[in-house]
Tab-separated table of C-alpha atoms in Angstrom:
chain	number	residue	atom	x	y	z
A	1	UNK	CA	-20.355	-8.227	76.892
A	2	UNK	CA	-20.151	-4.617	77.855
A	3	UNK	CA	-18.189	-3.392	80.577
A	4	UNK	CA	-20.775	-2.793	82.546
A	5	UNK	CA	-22.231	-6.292	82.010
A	6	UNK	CA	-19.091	-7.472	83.183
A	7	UNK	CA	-18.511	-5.618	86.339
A	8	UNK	CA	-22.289	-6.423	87.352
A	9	UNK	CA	-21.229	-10.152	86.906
A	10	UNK	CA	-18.039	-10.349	88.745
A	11	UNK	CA	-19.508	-8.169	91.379
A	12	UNK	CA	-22.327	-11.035	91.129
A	13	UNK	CA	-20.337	-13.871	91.276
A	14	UNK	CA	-17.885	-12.275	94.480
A	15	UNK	CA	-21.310	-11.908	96.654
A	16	UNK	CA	-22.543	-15.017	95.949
A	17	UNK	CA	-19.537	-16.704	96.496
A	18	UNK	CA	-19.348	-15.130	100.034
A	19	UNK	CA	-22.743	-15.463	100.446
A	20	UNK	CA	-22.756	-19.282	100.039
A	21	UNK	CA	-19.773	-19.377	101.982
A	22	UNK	CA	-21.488	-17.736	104.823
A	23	UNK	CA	-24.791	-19.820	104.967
A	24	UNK	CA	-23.957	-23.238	104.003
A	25	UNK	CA	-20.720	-23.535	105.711
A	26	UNK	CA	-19.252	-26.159	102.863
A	27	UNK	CA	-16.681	-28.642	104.474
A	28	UNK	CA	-14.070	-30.075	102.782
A	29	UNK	CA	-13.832	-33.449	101.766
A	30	UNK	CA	-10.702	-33.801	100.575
A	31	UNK	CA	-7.581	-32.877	101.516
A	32	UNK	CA	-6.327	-29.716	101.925
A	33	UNK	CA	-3.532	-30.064	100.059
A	34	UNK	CA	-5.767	-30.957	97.433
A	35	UNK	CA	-8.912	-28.222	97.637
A	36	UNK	CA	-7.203	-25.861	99.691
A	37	UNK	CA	-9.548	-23.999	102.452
A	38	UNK	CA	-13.125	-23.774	103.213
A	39	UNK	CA	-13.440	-20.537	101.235
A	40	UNK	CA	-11.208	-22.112	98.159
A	41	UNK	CA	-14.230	-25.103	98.053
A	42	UNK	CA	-17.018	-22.723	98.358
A	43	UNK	CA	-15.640	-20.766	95.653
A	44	UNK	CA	-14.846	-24.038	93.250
A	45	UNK	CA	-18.199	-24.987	93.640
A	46	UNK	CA	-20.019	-21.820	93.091
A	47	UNK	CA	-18.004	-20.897	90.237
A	48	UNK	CA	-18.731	-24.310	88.872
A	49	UNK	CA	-22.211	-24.267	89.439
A	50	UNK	CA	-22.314	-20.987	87.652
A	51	UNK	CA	-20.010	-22.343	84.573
A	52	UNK	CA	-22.937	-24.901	84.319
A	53	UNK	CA	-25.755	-22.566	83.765
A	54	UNK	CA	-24.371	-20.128	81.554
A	55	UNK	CA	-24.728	-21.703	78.464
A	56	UNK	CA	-28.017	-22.449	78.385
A	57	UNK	CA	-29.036	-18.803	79.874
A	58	UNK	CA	-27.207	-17.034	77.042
A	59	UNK	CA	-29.709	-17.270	74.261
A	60	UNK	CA	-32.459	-15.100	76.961
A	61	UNK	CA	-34.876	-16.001	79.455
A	62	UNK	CA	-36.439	-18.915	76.970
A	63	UNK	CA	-38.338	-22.544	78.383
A	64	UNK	CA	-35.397	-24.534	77.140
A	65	UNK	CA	-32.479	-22.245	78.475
A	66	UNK	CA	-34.219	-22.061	82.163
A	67	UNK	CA	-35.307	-25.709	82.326
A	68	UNK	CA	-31.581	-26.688	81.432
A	69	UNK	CA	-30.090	-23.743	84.068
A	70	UNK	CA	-32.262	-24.108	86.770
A	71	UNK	CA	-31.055	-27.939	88.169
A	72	UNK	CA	-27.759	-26.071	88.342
A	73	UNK	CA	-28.949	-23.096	90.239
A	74	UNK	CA	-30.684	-25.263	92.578
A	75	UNK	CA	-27.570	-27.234	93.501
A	76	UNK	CA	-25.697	-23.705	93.566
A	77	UNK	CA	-28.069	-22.570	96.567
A	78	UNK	CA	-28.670	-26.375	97.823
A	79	UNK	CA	-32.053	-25.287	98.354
A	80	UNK	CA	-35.451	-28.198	98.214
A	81	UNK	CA	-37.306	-25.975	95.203
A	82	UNK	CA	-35.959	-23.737	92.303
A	83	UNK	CA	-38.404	-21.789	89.807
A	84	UNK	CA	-37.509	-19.662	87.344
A	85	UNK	CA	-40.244	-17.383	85.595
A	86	UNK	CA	-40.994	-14.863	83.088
A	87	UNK	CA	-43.371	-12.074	83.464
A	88	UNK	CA	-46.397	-14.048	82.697
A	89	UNK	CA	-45.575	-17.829	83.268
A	90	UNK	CA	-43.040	-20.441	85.211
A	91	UNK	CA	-40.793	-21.866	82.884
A	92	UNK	CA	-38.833	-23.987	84.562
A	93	UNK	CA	-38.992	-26.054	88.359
A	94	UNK	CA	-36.422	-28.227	89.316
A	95	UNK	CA	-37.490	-29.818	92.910
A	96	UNK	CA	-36.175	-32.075	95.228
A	97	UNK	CA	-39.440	-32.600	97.099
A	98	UNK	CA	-42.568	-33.125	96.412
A	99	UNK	CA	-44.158	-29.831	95.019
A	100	UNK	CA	-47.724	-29.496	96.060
A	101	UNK	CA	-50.271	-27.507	95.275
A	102	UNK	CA	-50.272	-25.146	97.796
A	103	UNK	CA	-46.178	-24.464	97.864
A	104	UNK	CA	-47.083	-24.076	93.963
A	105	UNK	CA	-49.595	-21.128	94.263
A	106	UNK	CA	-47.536	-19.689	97.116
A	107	UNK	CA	-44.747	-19.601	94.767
A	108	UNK	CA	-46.650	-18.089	92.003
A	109	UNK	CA	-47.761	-14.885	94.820
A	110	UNK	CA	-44.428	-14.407	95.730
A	111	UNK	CA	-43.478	-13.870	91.755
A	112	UNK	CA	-46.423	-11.937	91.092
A	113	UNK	CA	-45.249	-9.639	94.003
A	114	UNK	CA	-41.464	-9.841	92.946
A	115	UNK	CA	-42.404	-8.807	89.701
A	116	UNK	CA	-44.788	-5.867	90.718
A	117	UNK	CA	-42.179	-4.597	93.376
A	118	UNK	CA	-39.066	-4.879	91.645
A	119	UNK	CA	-37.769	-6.427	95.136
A	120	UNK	CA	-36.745	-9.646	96.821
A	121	UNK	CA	-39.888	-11.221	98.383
A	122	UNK	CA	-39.614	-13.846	101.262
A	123	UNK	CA	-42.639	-15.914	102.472
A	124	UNK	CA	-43.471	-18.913	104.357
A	125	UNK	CA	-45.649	-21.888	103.370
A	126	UNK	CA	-46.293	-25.264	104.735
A	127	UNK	CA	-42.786	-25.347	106.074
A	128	UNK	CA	-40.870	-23.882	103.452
A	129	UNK	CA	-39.684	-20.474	103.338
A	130	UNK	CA	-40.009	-19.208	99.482
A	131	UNK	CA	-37.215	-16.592	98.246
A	132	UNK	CA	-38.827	-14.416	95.226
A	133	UNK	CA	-35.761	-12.455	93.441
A	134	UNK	CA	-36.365	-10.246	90.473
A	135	UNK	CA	-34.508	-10.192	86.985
A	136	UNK	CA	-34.107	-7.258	85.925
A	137	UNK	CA	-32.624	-5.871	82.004
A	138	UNK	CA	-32.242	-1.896	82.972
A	139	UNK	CA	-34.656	-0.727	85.290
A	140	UNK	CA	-37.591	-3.224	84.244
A	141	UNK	CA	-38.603	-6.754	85.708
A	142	UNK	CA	-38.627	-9.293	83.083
A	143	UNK	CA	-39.166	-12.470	85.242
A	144	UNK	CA	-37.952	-14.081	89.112
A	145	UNK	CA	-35.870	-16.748	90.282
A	146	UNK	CA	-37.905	-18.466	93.406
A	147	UNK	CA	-36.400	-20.886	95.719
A	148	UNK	CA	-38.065	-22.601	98.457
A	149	UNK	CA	-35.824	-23.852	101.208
A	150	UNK	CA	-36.331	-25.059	104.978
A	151	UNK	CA	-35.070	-22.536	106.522
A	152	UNK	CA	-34.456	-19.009	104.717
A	153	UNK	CA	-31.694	-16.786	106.945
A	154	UNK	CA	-30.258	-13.721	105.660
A	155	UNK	CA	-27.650	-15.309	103.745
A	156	UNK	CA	-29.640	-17.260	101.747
A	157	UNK	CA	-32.042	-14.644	100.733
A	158	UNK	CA	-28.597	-12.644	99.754
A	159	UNK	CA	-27.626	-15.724	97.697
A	160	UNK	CA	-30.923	-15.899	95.867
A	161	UNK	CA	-30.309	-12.202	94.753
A	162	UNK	CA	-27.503	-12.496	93.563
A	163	UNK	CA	-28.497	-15.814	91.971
A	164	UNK	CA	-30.988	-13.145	90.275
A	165	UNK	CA	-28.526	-10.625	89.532
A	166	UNK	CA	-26.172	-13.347	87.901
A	167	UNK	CA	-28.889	-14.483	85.702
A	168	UNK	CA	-30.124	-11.060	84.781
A	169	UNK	CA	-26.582	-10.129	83.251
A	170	UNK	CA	-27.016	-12.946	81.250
A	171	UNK	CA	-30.116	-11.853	80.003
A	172	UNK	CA	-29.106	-8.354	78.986
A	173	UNK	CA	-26.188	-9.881	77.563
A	174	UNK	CA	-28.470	-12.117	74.967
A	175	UNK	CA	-30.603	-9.139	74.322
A	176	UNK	CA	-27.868	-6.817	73.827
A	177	UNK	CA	-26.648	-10.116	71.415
A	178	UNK	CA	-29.758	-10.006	69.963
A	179	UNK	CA	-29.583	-5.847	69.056
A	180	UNK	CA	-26.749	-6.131	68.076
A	181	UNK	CA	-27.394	-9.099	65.248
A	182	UNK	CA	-30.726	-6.745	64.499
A	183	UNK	CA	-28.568	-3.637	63.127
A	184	UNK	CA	-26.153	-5.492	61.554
A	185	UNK	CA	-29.144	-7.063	60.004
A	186	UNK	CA	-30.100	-3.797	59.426
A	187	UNK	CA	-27.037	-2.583	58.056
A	188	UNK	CA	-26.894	-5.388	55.501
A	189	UNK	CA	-30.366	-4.367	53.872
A	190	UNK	CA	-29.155	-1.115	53.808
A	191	UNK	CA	-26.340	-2.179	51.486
A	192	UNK	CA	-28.703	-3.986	49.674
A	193	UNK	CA	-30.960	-1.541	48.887
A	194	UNK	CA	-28.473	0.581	47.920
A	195	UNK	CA	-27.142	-1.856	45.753
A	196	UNK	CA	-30.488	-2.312	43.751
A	197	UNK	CA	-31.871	1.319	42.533
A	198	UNK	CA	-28.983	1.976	41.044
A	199	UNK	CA	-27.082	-0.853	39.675
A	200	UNK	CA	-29.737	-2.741	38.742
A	201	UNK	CA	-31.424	-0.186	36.574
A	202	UNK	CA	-27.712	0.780	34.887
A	203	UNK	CA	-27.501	-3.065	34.620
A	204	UNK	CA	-30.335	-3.911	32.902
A	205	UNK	CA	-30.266	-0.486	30.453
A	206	UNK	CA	-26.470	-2.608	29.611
A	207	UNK	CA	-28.079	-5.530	28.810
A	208	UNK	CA	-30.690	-4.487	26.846
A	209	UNK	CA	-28.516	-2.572	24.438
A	210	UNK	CA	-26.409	-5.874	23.478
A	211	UNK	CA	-29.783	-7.641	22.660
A	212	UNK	CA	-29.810	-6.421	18.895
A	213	UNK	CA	-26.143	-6.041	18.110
A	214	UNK	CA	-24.267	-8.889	20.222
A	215	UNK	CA	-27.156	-11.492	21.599
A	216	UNK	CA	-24.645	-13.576	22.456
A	217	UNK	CA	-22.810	-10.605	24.730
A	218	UNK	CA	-26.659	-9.973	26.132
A	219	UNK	CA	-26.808	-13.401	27.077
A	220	UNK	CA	-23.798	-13.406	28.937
A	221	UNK	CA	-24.340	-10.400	31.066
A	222	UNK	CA	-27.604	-11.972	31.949
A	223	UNK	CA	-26.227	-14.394	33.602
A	224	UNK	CA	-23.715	-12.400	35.143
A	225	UNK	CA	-26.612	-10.332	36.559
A	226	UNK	CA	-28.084	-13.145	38.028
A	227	UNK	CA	-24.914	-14.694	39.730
A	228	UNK	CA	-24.389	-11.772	40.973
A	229	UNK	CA	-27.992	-10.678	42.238
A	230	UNK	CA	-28.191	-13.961	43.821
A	231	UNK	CA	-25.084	-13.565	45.676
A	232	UNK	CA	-26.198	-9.844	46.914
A	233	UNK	CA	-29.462	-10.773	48.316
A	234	UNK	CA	-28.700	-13.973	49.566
A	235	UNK	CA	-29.746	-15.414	53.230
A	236	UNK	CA	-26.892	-17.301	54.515
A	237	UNK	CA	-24.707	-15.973	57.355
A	238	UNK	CA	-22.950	-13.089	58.241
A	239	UNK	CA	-19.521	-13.831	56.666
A	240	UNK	CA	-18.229	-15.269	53.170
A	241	UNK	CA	-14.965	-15.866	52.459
A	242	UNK	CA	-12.336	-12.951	50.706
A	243	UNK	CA	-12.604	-15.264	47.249
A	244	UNK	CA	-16.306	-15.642	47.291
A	245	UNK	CA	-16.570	-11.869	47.310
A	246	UNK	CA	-13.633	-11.307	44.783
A	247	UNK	CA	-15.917	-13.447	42.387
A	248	UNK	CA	-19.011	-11.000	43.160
A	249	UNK	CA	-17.116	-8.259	42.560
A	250	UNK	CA	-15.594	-9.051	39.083
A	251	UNK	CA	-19.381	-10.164	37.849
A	252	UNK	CA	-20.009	-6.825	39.384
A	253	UNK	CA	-17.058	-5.331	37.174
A	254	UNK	CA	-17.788	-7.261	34.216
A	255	UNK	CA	-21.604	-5.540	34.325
A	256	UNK	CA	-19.658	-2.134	34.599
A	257	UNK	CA	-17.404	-2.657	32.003
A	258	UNK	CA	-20.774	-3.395	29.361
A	259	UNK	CA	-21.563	-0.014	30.319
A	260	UNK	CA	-18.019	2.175	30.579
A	261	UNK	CA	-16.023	0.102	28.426
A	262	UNK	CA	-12.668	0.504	28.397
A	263	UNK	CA	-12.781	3.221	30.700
A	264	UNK	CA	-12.561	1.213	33.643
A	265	UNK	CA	-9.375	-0.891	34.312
A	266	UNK	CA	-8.880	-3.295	37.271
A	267	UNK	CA	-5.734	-4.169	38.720
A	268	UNK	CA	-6.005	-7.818	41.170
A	269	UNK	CA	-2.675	-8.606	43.448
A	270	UNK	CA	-4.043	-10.988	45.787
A	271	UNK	CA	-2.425	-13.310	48.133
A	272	UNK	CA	-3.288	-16.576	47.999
A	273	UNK	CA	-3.322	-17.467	51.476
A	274	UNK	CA	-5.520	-14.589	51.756
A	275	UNK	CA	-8.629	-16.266	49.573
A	276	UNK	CA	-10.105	-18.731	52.349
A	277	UNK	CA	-10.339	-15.768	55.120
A	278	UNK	CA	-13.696	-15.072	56.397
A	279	UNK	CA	-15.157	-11.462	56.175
A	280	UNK	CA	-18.046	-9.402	56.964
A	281	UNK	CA	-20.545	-10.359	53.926
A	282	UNK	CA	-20.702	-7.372	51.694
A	283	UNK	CA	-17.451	-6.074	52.739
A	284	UNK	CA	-15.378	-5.202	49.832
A	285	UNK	CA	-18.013	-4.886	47.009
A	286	UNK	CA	-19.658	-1.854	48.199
A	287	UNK	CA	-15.656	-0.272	48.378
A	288	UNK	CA	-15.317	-1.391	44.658
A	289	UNK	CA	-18.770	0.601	43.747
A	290	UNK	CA	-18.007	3.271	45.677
A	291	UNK	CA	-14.971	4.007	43.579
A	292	UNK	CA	-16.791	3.345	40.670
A	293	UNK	CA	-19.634	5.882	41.624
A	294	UNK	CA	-18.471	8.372	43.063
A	295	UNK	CA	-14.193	7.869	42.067
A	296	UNK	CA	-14.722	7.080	38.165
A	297	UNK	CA	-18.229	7.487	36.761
A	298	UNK	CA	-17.190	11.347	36.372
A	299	UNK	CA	-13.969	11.060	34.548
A	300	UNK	CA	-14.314	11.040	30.783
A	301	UNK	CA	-11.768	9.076	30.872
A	302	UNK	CA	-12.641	6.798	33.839
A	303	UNK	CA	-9.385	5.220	35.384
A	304	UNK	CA	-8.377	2.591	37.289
A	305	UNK	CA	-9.225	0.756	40.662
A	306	UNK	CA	-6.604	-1.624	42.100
A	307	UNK	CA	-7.685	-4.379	44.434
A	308	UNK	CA	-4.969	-5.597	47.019
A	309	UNK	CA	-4.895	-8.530	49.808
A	310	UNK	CA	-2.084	-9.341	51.920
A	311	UNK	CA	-1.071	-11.201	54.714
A	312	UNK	CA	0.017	-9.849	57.688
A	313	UNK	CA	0.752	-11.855	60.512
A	314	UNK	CA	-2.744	-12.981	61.599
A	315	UNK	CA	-4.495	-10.961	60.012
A	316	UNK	CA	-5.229	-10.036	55.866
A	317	UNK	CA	-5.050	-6.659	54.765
A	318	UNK	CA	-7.273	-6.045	52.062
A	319	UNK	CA	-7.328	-2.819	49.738
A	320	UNK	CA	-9.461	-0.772	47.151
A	321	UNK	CA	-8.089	2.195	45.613
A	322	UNK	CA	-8.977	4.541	42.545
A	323	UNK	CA	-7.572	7.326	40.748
A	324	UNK	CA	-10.227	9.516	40.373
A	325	UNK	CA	-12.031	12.082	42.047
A	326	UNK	CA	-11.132	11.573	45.568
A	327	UNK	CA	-13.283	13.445	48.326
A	328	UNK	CA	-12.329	15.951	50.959
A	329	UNK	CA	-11.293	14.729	54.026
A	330	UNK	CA	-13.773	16.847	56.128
A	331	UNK	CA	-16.256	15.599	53.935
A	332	UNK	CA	-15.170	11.931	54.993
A	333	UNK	CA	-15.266	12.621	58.240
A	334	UNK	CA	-18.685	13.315	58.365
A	335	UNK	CA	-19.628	10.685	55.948
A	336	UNK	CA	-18.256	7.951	58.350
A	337	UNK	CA	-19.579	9.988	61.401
A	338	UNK	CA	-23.017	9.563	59.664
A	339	UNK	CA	-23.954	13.445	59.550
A	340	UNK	CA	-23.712	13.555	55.795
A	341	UNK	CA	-26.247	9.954	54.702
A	342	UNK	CA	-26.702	11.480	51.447
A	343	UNK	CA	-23.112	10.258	49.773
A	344	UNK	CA	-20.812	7.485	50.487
A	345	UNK	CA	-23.461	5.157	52.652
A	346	UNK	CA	-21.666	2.204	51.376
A	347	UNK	CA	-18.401	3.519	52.871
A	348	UNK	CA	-19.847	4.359	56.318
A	349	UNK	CA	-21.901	1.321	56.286
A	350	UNK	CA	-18.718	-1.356	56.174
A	351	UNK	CA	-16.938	1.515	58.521
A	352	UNK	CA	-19.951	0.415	61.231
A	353	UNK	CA	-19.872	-3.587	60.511
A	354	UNK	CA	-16.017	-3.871	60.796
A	355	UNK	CA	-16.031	-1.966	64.170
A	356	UNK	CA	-19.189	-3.778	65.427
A	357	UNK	CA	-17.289	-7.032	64.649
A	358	UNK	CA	-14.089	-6.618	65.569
A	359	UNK	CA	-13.749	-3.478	67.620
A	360	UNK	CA	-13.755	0.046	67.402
A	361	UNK	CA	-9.947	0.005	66.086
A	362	UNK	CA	-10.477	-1.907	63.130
A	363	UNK	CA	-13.247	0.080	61.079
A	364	UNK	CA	-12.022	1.724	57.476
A	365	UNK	CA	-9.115	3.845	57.073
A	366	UNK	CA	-9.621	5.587	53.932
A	367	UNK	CA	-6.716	7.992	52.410
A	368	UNK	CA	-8.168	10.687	50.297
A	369	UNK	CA	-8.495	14.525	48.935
A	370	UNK	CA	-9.725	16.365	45.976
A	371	UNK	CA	-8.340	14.726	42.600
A	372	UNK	CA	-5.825	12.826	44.495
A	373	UNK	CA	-8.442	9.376	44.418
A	374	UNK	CA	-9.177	7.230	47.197
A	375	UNK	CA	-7.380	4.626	49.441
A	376	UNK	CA	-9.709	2.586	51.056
A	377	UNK	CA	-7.973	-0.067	53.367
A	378	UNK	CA	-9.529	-2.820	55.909
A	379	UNK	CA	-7.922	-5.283	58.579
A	380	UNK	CA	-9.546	-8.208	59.372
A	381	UNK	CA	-8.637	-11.546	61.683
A	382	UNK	CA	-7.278	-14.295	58.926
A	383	UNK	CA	-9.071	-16.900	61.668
A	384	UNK	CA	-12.998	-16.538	62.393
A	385	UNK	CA	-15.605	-19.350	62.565
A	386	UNK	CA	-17.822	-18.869	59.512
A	387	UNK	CA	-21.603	-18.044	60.575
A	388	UNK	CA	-23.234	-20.461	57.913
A	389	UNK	CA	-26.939	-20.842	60.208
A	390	UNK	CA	-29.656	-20.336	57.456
A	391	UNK	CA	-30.241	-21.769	54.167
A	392	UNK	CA	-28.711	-20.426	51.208
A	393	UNK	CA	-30.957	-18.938	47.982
């Protein structure tokens, strides 16, 4: 959540907690030695109230999120009728009376207003006054929370808004979620595409020139190819573990090799307690081609990249280097600022995942300079639930 977002909701939360406090006048019922003053009870409960609704409001404004959010929200205002709406429909009423018709259509008006306004609406109907609130993601409307109570005073129409402003910061939240899983998804096609033009042409040229002198060799690589292909463009979650990717990367190698020979060595220290951590999908392999590419392909004599994990407290620091070309370090700085997207997009790519992740501290530190090679270097968390949603291919 942004800072922003979180300031808004705090801010939120403080209101309504006075708010409440204010209108409903909640007694204690226990002791105080127990609950502690009126103000202490209010606060339990609406904080409480609040806890309840938030997990079903952070996948959006959806049917199933508001119909599970909205029994909570009632009790949080102790109000007879609580709606909660989109721009074009209700999709969720939790009521403690009966609901008729006319409250119904009365309700509706007051959304259509709230929606059209951008402002709190308050109306009265058969003996209910109806509270309209808007939701709001930036500057735009994107649905209302209505309650319908007996008696509407200032302080409950305050506690409906902020009931409104608590339940819009969740909502920006889950879009902002849902952005932010969009670029990555982004991001990760990128790195696939960039994968395919060029390896997979170089591949395939490979294989086809073992087909008449080693068949056997051909056949091999083949398969390689396809291991490896299927592990590139596969479907399944956002992380894979550091060995799953170490096995991509020496199919990858193994390809390379058909077509350099011996003029590409790898050198492997890896800690075993490393193997089992979860990374960003795609993390390391585009590092290893990138030294390849742009570190090695050049050199008559290719060289060698070395591939290092460690452990480090609680985290695993993982490491490609080369000895070849190297880069300038002005011209790294604008690769991983994204003004140069000619060169290096695999580098600048993982830079943006890692820092999307885990924070802007924790993108790529790369070591480099003109003939010197290159010194790439991550730092991830050694403990991270897997994202395994989606069926494998």
């Amino acid at each position: 959540m942004s800072p922003a977002l979180q300031a808004t909701l705090i801010a939120a939360i403080v209101v309504l907690g006075i708010a409440v406090v204010g209108y409903f006048g909640f007694r204690i019922s226990r002791s105080t030695r127990e609950m502690g003053t009126d103000a202490e009870e209010a606060t339990y409960k609406t904080l409480h109230h609040m806890s309840v609704a938030v997990p079903h409001l952070e996948r959006g404004l959806t049917e199933e999120g508001a119909a599970k959010s909205a029994k909570a929200l009632r009790r949080l205002l102790n109000c007879q009728v609580l709606l909660i709406s989109d721009t074009s429909r209700v999709l969720a009423a939790d009521a403690g009376i009966e609901f008729t018709a006319q409250l119904e259509e009365d309700a509706s008006e007051a959304s259509a207003s709230t929606l059209a306004s951008g402002k709190t609406q308050v109306r009265h109907s058969a003996g209910m006054d109806i509270v309209a609130a808007p939701i709001t993601v930036g500057d735009q409307s994107v649905g209302t929370v209505v309650a319908l109570s007996v008696r509407a005073g200032a302080g409950f129409v305050r506690a409906v808004s902020e009931v409104a402003v608590f339940v819009s910061a969740q909502v920006s939240t889950a879009q902002l979620d849902e952005s932010k899983a969009m670029l990555l998804e982004a991001q990760m096609r990128a790195l696939r595409a960039q994968i395919s033009p060029h390896f997979i042409y170089n591949s395939l040229n490979a294989i086809a020139s073992f087909i008449n002198t080693d068949p056997a060799r051909a056949r091999e690589l083949v398969i390689e190819f396809a291991d490896f292909t299927r592990y590139s463009f596969r479907r399944r979650g956002e992380f894979t573990t550091v060995a799953e990717e170490l096995e991509a990367i020496d199919r990858y190698l193994l390809l390379e090799k058909a077509r350099f020979g011996d003029r590409i060595k790898v050198s492997l220290q890896i800690a075993p307690e490393v193997l089992p951590t979860q990374i960003p999908f795609l993390a390391l392999q585009p590092l290893v081609e990138n030294a390849v590419r742009h570190g090695l392909e050049a050199r008559p004599d290719g060289g060698v990249i070395s591939i290092t994990a460690t452990e480090d407290g609680l985290h695993a620091v993982i490491s490609v280097e080369d000895d070849g070309m190297g880069m300038d370090p002005e011209q790294l700085a604008s690769v991983l600022a994204g003004t140069t997207t000619t060169m290096h997009v695999g580098l600048r790519n993982v830079d943006l995942r890692l820092r999307q992740l885990y924070g802007n501290s924790n993108g790529l530190v790369v070591e480099t300079a003109p003939g010197a090679g290159t010194l790439v270097t991550l730092r991830v968390p050694k403990f991270r639930a897997p994202d395994t949603s989606g069926p494998d291919i």
